[in-house]
Amino acid sequence: MVKTKRERWHNNFSEWFDWILDRAEIYDYGRYPVKGMGVWMPYGFQIRRRVTDLLRKLLDETGHEEVLFPLLIPDWMLAKESEHVKGFEDEVYWVTHGGLEELDQKLALRPTSETPITYYESLWVQSYKQLPRKFYQIVSVFRYETKATRPLIRVREISMFKEAHTVHESFEDAESQVKEAIDVYRKFFDSLGIPYIISRRPDWDKFAGALYTIAFDTVMPDGRTLQIGTVHNLGQNFTKAFSFRIQTRDEKFDYPWQTSYGVSDRVVATLIAIHGDDVGLVLPPDIAPTQAVIIPIPSQSEEDSRKVLEYSRGVLSTLLSSGIRAKLDDREDTTPGDKYYYWDAKGVPVRVEIGPREASGSTVTIVRRDTLEKRTVPLSEAVGSIKKTFDEISAYLIERARKFLADHVSRVSSLDEARKAINEKGGVIEVPWCGSEECAVKVMNELQVKSLGTPWPYERAEGTCPVCGRPAVTYMRFSRQY
């Protein structure tokens, strides 16, 4: 199988990523006059919409109900849960004036919605008979990010934030919901061909106000990890803060249990990063706004060129009627080579080339975007061949991405091995860990890494902690992160 080059993609990822966002017309970043905010362009928004449609489908199928809450959160409401507000206090944007008039209370641009949704759950739910309730919304959230911002990866307006919030009768029900949420995310990322590891975040890095946090991480082309999804068991922390109680089965009253889980614009960033190459974007066929583009190749003969264009229009009609999202690029002022470059950069899965030979022989030439392999098939077989090619592309992208992740997860037994692995290939290092925060901090300081957490489900480690020499209880994962 032909392999496209991925040298620039790997060695100069940051530059490559900025280039492809611009070249493929996905996201216009850096020119909007507010730091950390960008504009979804039409092609990028189509990708975004297909990703969110997939997510909505998975959530709707599991009994989640979509809602839409206001953007502004009153100061008193955000401050209800003390650990939560402390975790976000450095990141909140505040609205203090309406026109020229100072407001009587500050209003936060939502950084997340645990507090307002809990408040409304307390108004909507009175009995265990109404549970479970599972809500979600896809909205903008705002966080005053002080680190170096990066388009789609680290921004101040997260414009594609899917947050789900659920309420349950018991701890056991909430635990079951955590597992369901993880399963939903597995299906979501698997459908996009995005590989991941699942970790339980250490207590010092859990979501503010949660009992614990489960996180999905992937490895980017430059070897750094990116958090792409989180699931939180909130326990009764928020329901207690809002004095939210329900009638229980034994006719008493108690605080219900909650979970929350989210993904963001980073999903699209990861989709772009994981599958791309030096030519540009490579999109899974199910997500691609345009699945096949037809490129007519004119002849020096006007008559032959006319026949090629007529034949191409017929092929377009055939593909569209079969359910394939196809386009005909019949621009007269652009050469076929420039059209190849344009559509390959946009990641269109299949290119259909039609010249005088194809038009006269009732054939089409199919080019796979992922490998740039070509083959010519009869027109009568074009639809079946293209759909088969879609399946081949999807399988190849998944296999390639999973192999890349597997090659960048290193299980080590000593700090020297860990240092060599993180410096030479990056990715994730798994170190035997005794359970002490002090030992984890020492690894972070010595190797200039951050902790991702321990494997989920729990995995017992062999050997001893390389820091203190005590028996290891599990593995702690570390990486250099975005």
Coordinates of C-alpha atoms in Angstrom, one line a residue:
M1 CA 0.0 0.0 0.0
V2 CA 1.3 3.5 -0.9
K3 CA 2.0 5.7 2.1
T4 CA 1.8 9.5 1.9
K5 CA 4.5 11.5 3.5
R6 CA 4.0 12.7 7.1
E7 CA 7.3 14.4 7.8
R8 CA 6.1 18.0 8.1
W9 CA 3.1 16.7 9.9
H10 CA 5.3 15.1 12.5
N11 CA 8.4 17.3 12.7
N12 CA 6.6 20.7 12.4
F13 CA 3.2 19.9 13.7
S14 CA 2.3 23.3 15.1
E15 CA 3.2 25.0 11.7
W16 CA 1.4 22.2 9.8
F17 CA -1.7 22.6 11.9
D18 CA -2.0 26.3 11.4
W19 CA -1.3 25.8 7.7
I20 CA -4.1 23.2 7.2
L21 CA -6.7 25.2 9.1
D22 CA -6.1 28.0 6.7
R23 CA -5.5 26.0 3.5
A24 CA -8.6 23.8 4.0
E25 CA -10.7 26.8 5.0
I26 CA -11.6 25.3 8.4
Y27 CA -11.1 27.9 11.1
D28 CA -9.9 31.5 10.8
Y29 CA -7.8 32.2 13.8
G30 CA -5.6 35.0 14.9
R31 CA -7.3 37.8 12.9
Y32 CA -10.4 38.2 15.2
P33 CA -9.6 41.1 17.5
V34 CA -10.0 39.2 20.7
K35 CA -7.3 36.8 21.8
G36 CA -8.1 33.1 21.9
M37 CA -11.2 33.4 19.7
G38 CA -11.6 32.3 16.1
V39 CA -14.2 31.9 13.3
W40 CA -15.6 28.7 12.0
M41 CA -15.5 28.9 8.2
P42 CA -18.2 27.2 6.0
Y43 CA -16.2 24.1 5.3
G44 CA -15.0 23.8 8.9
F45 CA -18.5 24.3 10.2
Q46 CA -19.8 21.5 8.0
I47 CA -17.2 19.2 9.6
R48 CA -18.1 20.5 13.0
R49 CA -21.8 19.9 12.3
R50 CA -21.3 16.2 11.2
V51 CA -19.2 15.6 14.4
T52 CA -21.9 17.1 16.6
D53 CA -24.7 15.2 14.7
L54 CA -22.9 12.0 15.5
L55 CA -22.6 13.0 19.2
R56 CA -26.3 14.0 19.4
K57 CA -27.3 10.7 17.9
L58 CA -25.3 8.7 20.5
L59 CA -26.7 10.8 23.3
D60 CA -30.3 10.7 22.1
E61 CA -30.1 6.9 21.7
T62 CA -29.2 6.6 25.3
G63 CA -32.0 8.7 26.7
H64 CA -30.3 12.1 27.0
E65 CA -32.5 15.2 26.4
E66 CA -31.1 18.3 24.8
V67 CA -31.6 21.6 26.6
L68 CA -30.3 25.1 26.2
F69 CA -29.3 27.3 29.2
P70 CA -28.5 31.0 29.4
L71 CA -25.0 32.1 28.8
L72 CA -24.8 34.3 31.9
I73 CA -24.5 32.8 35.5
P74 CA -25.1 35.0 38.5
D75 CA -22.2 35.4 40.9
W76 CA -24.1 33.9 43.8
M77 CA -25.0 30.8 41.8
L78 CA -21.5 30.1 40.6
A79 CA -20.2 30.4 44.2
K80 CA -22.6 27.9 45.6
E81 CA -20.1 25.0 45.5
S82 CA -16.9 26.2 47.1
E83 CA -14.5 23.8 45.6
H84 CA -16.0 24.3 42.2
V85 CA -15.8 28.1 42.2
K86 CA -12.2 27.9 43.6
G87 CA -11.2 25.7 40.7
F88 CA -12.6 28.2 38.1
E89 CA -12.0 31.6 39.8
D90 CA -8.9 32.4 37.8
E91 CA -10.7 31.6 34.5
V92 CA -14.0 33.4 34.7
Y93 CA -15.0 36.3 32.5
W94 CA -17.3 38.7 34.4
V95 CA -20.0 41.1 33.1
T96 CA -20.2 44.0 35.4
H97 CA -22.1 46.7 33.4
G98 CA -25.3 46.9 31.4
G99 CA -24.7 49.9 29.1
L100 CA -23.4 52.6 31.4
E101 CA -25.0 51.2 34.5
E102 CA -23.1 49.1 36.9
L103 CA -25.0 45.8 37.6
D104 CA -26.1 45.1 41.2
Q105 CA -24.5 41.6 40.8
K106 CA -21.7 40.3 38.7
L107 CA -22.6 37.9 35.9
A108 CA -20.2 35.2 34.7
L109 CA -19.9 34.1 31.2
R110 CA -20.4 30.4 31.8
P111 CA -17.1 28.4 32.2
T112 CA -19.3 25.3 32.6
S113 CA -22.9 24.7 33.8
E114 CA -22.9 22.4 36.9
T115 CA -24.4 25.2 39.1
P116 CA -27.3 26.5 36.9
I117 CA -28.3 23.0 35.8
T118 CA -28.3 21.7 39.4
Y119 CA -30.4 24.7 40.4
Y120 CA -33.0 23.9 37.7
E121 CA -32.9 20.2 38.5
S122 CA -33.9 21.1 42.0
L123 CA -36.9 22.8 40.6
W124 CA -37.8 20.1 38.1
V125 CA -37.2 16.9 40.2
Q126 CA -38.9 16.1 43.5
S127 CA -39.0 12.3 43.6
Y128 CA -36.9 9.2 42.8
K129 CA -39.8 8.3 40.4
Q130 CA -38.6 11.0 38.1
L131 CA -35.0 9.7 37.9
P132 CA -32.7 9.3 36.2
R133 CA -32.7 12.5 34.2
K134 CA -30.0 13.1 31.6
F135 CA -29.6 16.5 30.0
Y136 CA -27.0 17.9 27.6
Q137 CA -26.3 21.0 25.6
I138 CA -23.8 22.0 22.9
V139 CA -22.9 25.7 23.6
S140 CA -20.1 28.2 23.9
V141 CA -18.2 28.4 27.2
F142 CA -15.6 31.0 28.1
R143 CA -12.4 30.6 30.1
Y144 CA -9.7 33.2 30.6
E145 CA -6.9 31.0 29.4
T146 CA -3.6 32.6 30.4
K147 CA -1.3 30.1 28.7
A148 CA -0.3 30.4 25.0
T149 CA -3.5 30.0 23.1
R150 CA -3.7 27.6 20.1
P151 CA -6.6 27.4 17.6
L152 CA -9.2 24.8 18.6
I153 CA -6.8 23.3 21.2
R154 CA -6.5 26.0 23.8
V155 CA -8.9 28.9 23.3
R156 CA -10.8 31.4 25.4
E157 CA -14.1 30.7 23.7
I158 CA -14.8 27.0 23.5
S159 CA -17.6 27.2 20.9
M160 CA -18.4 23.5 20.6
F161 CA -18.7 22.5 24.2
K162 CA -20.9 19.5 24.7
E163 CA -21.7 19.1 28.4
A164 CA -24.0 16.4 29.7
H165 CA -25.5 16.6 33.3
T166 CA -27.3 13.7 34.9
V167 CA -29.1 13.2 38.2
H168 CA -29.7 9.9 40.0
E169 CA -31.3 8.2 42.9
S170 CA -28.2 6.5 44.3
F171 CA -24.4 6.3 44.2
E172 CA -24.7 3.0 42.4
D173 CA -26.9 4.6 39.6
A174 CA -24.4 7.4 39.2
E175 CA -21.6 4.9 38.9
S176 CA -23.6 3.1 36.2
Q177 CA -24.0 6.4 34.4
V178 CA -20.3 7.0 34.5
K179 CA -19.8 3.7 32.7
E180 CA -22.5 4.6 30.1
A181 CA -20.9 7.9 29.5
I182 CA -17.5 6.2 28.9
D183 CA -19.2 3.8 26.5
V184 CA -20.8 6.7 24.6
Y185 CA -17.4 8.3 24.2
R186 CA -15.8 5.1 23.1
K187 CA -18.3 4.8 20.3
F188 CA -17.9 8.4 19.4
F189 CA -14.1 8.4 19.2
D190 CA -14.1 5.0 17.5
S191 CA -16.5 6.3 14.8
L192 CA -14.1 9.2 14.2
G193 CA -11.1 6.9 14.1
I194 CA -9.5 8.8 17.0
P195 CA -7.5 6.5 19.3
Y196 CA -7.4 7.1 23.1
I197 CA -6.3 5.9 26.5
I198 CA -8.7 6.2 29.4
S199 CA -7.3 7.2 32.8
R200 CA -8.6 8.1 36.2
R201 CA -7.2 11.5 36.9
P202 CA -5.3 11.8 40.2
D203 CA -7.1 13.5 43.0
W204 CA -5.0 16.6 42.7
D205 CA -6.1 17.0 39.1
K206 CA -9.8 16.1 39.2
F207 CA -12.6 18.4 38.1
A208 CA -13.3 20.9 40.8
G209 CA -16.3 19.7 42.8
A210 CA -16.1 16.0 41.6
L211 CA -15.6 12.8 43.6
Y212 CA -13.3 11.7 40.7
T213 CA -12.7 12.3 37.0
I214 CA -12.2 9.8 34.2
A215 CA -10.4 11.3 31.1
F216 CA -9.8 10.3 27.5
D217 CA -6.4 11.4 26.1
T218 CA -4.7 10.9 22.7
V219 CA -1.2 11.5 21.4
M220 CA -0.8 14.3 18.8
P221 CA 1.7 14.1 15.9
D222 CA 4.4 16.0 17.9
G223 CA 4.3 13.5 20.8
R224 CA 2.3 15.7 23.2
T225 CA -0.9 14.5 24.7
L226 CA -4.3 16.2 24.4
Q227 CA -7.3 15.7 26.7
I228 CA -10.3 15.0 24.4
G229 CA -13.0 14.1 26.8
T230 CA -13.8 13.8 30.6
V231 CA -16.4 12.1 32.7
H232 CA -17.0 13.2 36.3
N233 CA -18.8 11.5 39.2
L234 CA -20.0 14.6 41.1
G235 CA -21.4 12.7 44.1
Q236 CA -23.8 14.8 46.2
N237 CA -21.5 17.9 46.3
F238 CA -23.6 20.1 44.1
T239 CA -27.0 18.9 45.3
K240 CA -26.0 19.6 48.9
A241 CA -24.7 23.0 48.0
F242 CA -28.1 23.8 46.5
S243 CA -30.1 22.1 49.3
F244 CA -31.6 19.9 46.5
R245 CA -33.3 16.9 48.0
I246 CA -35.8 14.3 46.7
Q247 CA -38.2 11.9 48.2
T248 CA -36.6 8.4 48.3
R249 CA -38.1 4.9 48.0
D250 CA -38.4 4.6 51.8
E251 CA -40.4 7.9 51.8
K252 CA -37.5 9.8 53.4
F253 CA -35.6 12.7 51.8
D254 CA -32.0 12.7 50.6
Y255 CA -29.7 14.5 48.2
P256 CA -29.6 12.9 44.7
W257 CA -26.3 12.0 43.0
Q258 CA -25.0 13.6 39.8
T259 CA -22.5 13.1 37.0
S260 CA -21.3 15.4 34.2
Y261 CA -19.2 14.8 31.1
G262 CA -17.9 16.9 28.3
V263 CA -16.1 17.2 25.0
S264 CA -15.2 20.3 23.0
D265 CA -13.7 21.8 19.8
R266 CA -10.6 19.6 20.6
V267 CA -12.5 16.7 18.9
V268 CA -12.3 18.5 15.6
A269 CA -8.7 19.5 16.2
T270 CA -7.8 15.9 17.0
L271 CA -9.7 14.6 13.9
I272 CA -7.6 17.0 11.8
A273 CA -4.3 16.2 13.5
I274 CA -4.6 12.4 13.8
H275 CA -5.5 11.6 10.2
G276 CA -3.6 14.4 8.3
D277 CA -0.5 14.2 6.2
D278 CA 1.9 16.5 4.4
V279 CA -0.6 17.0 1.6
G280 CA -3.2 18.3 4.0
L281 CA -6.4 17.1 5.6
V282 CA -7.6 13.5 5.5
L283 CA -11.2 13.0 6.5
P284 CA -13.1 9.8 7.4
P285 CA -15.8 9.4 4.7
D286 CA -18.7 9.5 7.2
I287 CA -17.6 13.0 8.4
A288 CA -16.4 14.5 5.1
P289 CA -18.7 17.3 3.8
T290 CA -17.8 16.2 0.3
Q291 CA -17.1 12.5 -0.1
A292 CA -16.2 12.5 -3.8
V293 CA -15.1 15.2 -6.1
I294 CA -15.2 14.8 -9.9
I295 CA -12.3 16.5 -11.8
P296 CA -12.9 16.7 -15.6
I297 CA -9.6 16.6 -17.5
P298 CA -10.0 18.6 -20.8
S299 CA -8.5 17.8 -24.1
Q300 CA -6.9 20.0 -26.7
S301 CA -10.0 19.2 -28.8
E302 CA -13.0 21.3 -27.9
E303 CA -15.4 18.5 -28.9
D304 CA -13.6 16.0 -26.7
S305 CA -13.6 18.5 -23.8
R306 CA -17.3 19.0 -24.2
K307 CA -17.9 15.3 -24.1
V308 CA -15.8 15.0 -21.0
L309 CA -17.8 17.6 -19.2
E310 CA -21.1 16.1 -20.3
Y311 CA -20.0 12.6 -19.2
S312 CA -18.7 14.1 -15.8
R313 CA -22.2 15.6 -15.2
G314 CA -23.7 12.2 -15.8
V315 CA -21.3 10.6 -13.3
L316 CA -22.2 13.3 -10.8
S317 CA -25.9 12.6 -11.1
T318 CA -25.2 8.9 -10.7
L319 CA -23.2 9.4 -7.5
L320 CA -25.7 11.9 -6.0
S321 CA -28.6 9.6 -6.6
S322 CA -26.8 6.8 -4.8
G323 CA -26.4 8.9 -1.7
I324 CA -22.8 9.9 -2.1
R325 CA -22.0 13.5 -1.2
A326 CA -20.3 14.4 -4.5
K327 CA -19.3 17.6 -6.3
L328 CA -18.2 18.4 -9.9
D329 CA -15.3 20.9 -10.1
D330 CA -16.0 22.4 -13.5
R331 CA -14.1 25.6 -13.0
E332 CA -12.6 26.7 -16.4
D333 CA -9.9 29.0 -15.1
T334 CA -8.2 26.3 -12.9
T335 CA -6.0 23.5 -14.1
P336 CA -6.7 19.9 -13.1
G337 CA -3.4 19.9 -11.1
D338 CA -4.5 22.9 -9.1
K339 CA -7.9 21.3 -8.5
Y340 CA -6.1 18.1 -7.1
Y341 CA -4.1 20.3 -4.7
Y342 CA -7.2 22.2 -3.6
W343 CA -9.4 19.2 -2.9
D344 CA -6.6 17.0 -1.5
A345 CA -5.9 19.7 1.1
K346 CA -9.6 19.6 2.1
G347 CA -9.3 15.9 2.7
V348 CA -12.0 14.7 0.3
P349 CA -11.9 10.9 0.5
V350 CA -12.2 10.1 -3.2
R351 CA -11.2 12.0 -6.3
V352 CA -12.8 10.9 -9.5
E353 CA -10.7 11.8 -12.6
I354 CA -12.4 11.8 -16.0
G355 CA -10.6 12.5 -19.2
P356 CA -11.2 11.7 -22.9
R357 CA -10.2 8.1 -22.3
E358 CA -12.7 7.6 -19.4
A359 CA -15.5 9.4 -21.3
S360 CA -15.0 7.3 -24.5
G361 CA -14.6 4.0 -22.6
S362 CA -17.4 4.5 -20.0
T363 CA -15.0 4.3 -17.1
V364 CA -13.9 6.4 -14.2
T365 CA -10.5 6.7 -12.4
I366 CA -10.8 6.6 -8.6
V367 CA -8.0 8.1 -6.4
R368 CA -7.9 7.4 -2.7
R369 CA -7.0 10.5 -0.6
D370 CA -5.4 8.5 2.2
T371 CA -2.9 6.7 0.0
L372 CA -3.2 8.5 -3.4
E373 CA -3.6 5.1 -5.0
K374 CA -5.5 5.0 -8.4
R375 CA -7.6 2.5 -10.1
T376 CA -9.9 2.6 -13.1
V377 CA -13.3 0.9 -13.1
P378 CA -16.3 0.7 -15.4
L379 CA -18.9 3.3 -14.8
S380 CA -21.4 0.6 -14.0
E381 CA -19.2 -0.4 -11.0
A382 CA -18.4 3.2 -9.9
V383 CA -20.9 3.5 -7.1
G384 CA -20.0 0.1 -5.5
S385 CA -16.3 0.7 -6.0
I386 CA -16.4 4.2 -4.4
K387 CA -18.5 2.9 -1.4
K388 CA -16.1 0.0 -1.0
T389 CA -13.2 2.5 -1.1
F390 CA -14.9 4.5 1.7
D391 CA -14.9 1.4 3.9
E392 CA -11.2 0.7 3.0
I393 CA -10.3 4.3 3.9
S394 CA -12.1 4.2 7.2
A395 CA -10.4 0.9 8.2
Y396 CA -7.0 2.2 7.1
L397 CA -7.3 5.4 9.1
I398 CA -8.4 3.6 12.2
E399 CA -5.5 1.1 11.9
R400 CA -2.9 3.8 11.2
A401 CA -4.1 5.9 14.1
R402 CA -4.2 3.1 16.6
K403 CA -0.7 2.0 15.6
F404 CA 0.6 5.5 16.1
L405 CA -0.9 5.6 19.6
A406 CA 0.4 2.2 20.5
D407 CA 3.9 3.1 19.4
H408 CA 3.8 6.2 21.7
V409 CA 2.8 4.5 24.9
S410 CA 5.8 3.2 26.8
R411 CA 5.7 1.1 30.0
V412 CA 8.9 1.5 31.9
S413 CA 10.4 0.3 35.2
S414 CA 12.9 3.0 36.0
L415 CA 13.3 6.8 35.8
D416 CA 16.1 6.4 33.3
E417 CA 13.9 4.4 31.0
A418 CA 11.1 7.0 31.4
R419 CA 13.5 9.8 30.6
K420 CA 14.7 8.1 27.5
A421 CA 11.2 7.3 26.3
I422 CA 9.8 10.8 26.8
N423 CA 12.8 12.5 25.3
E424 CA 13.1 10.3 22.2
K425 CA 9.5 9.7 21.2
G426 CA 7.3 11.5 23.6
G427 CA 3.8 10.2 24.1
V428 CA 2.7 8.5 27.3
I429 CA 5.0 6.8 29.8
E430 CA 3.5 4.4 32.4
V431 CA 5.6 4.2 35.6
P432 CA 5.0 1.7 38.4
W433 CA 3.5 3.8 41.3
C434 CA 3.2 3.3 45.0
G435 CA 0.2 5.6 45.3
S436 CA 2.1 8.6 46.9
E437 CA 1.5 12.0 45.5
E438 CA 5.0 12.9 46.6
C439 CA 6.5 10.3 44.3
A440 CA 4.4 11.4 41.4
V441 CA 5.4 15.0 41.9
K442 CA 9.1 14.0 41.9
V443 CA 8.7 12.2 38.5
M444 CA 6.9 15.3 37.1
N445 CA 9.7 17.6 38.3
E446 CA 12.6 15.4 37.2
L447 CA 11.2 14.7 33.7
Q448 CA 9.3 17.9 33.1
V449 CA 6.0 16.0 32.6
K450 CA 2.5 16.1 34.0
S451 CA 0.4 13.2 35.4
L452 CA -2.4 11.8 33.4
G453 CA -3.6 9.4 36.0
T454 CA -3.9 5.7 36.4
P455 CA -5.3 3.2 33.9
W456 CA -9.1 2.8 33.8
P457 CA -10.3 0.1 34.5
Y458 CA -7.8 -0.3 37.4
E459 CA -4.7 -2.2 36.6
R460 CA -2.3 -3.6 39.2
A461 CA 1.4 -3.0 38.6
E462 CA 4.3 -5.3 39.0
G463 CA 7.5 -4.3 40.6
T464 CA 8.4 -1.3 42.8
C465 CA 8.0 2.4 42.6
P466 CA 11.2 3.7 41.0
V467 CA 11.1 6.8 43.2
C468 CA 10.8 5.3 46.7
G469 CA 11.3 1.6 46.2
R470 CA 8.0 0.6 47.8
P471 CA 5.7 -2.0 46.1
A472 CA 3.8 -0.5 43.2
V473 CA 0.0 -0.6 43.4
T474 CA -0.7 0.5 39.8
Y475 CA 0.8 2.6 37.0
M476 CA 0.9 6.3 36.9
R477 CA 0.8 7.8 33.4
F478 CA 2.8 10.9 32.5
S479 CA 3.2 13.0 29.4
R480 CA 4.0 16.4 28.1
Q481 CA 0.7 17.9 27.5
Y482 CA -1.1 20.7 25.6

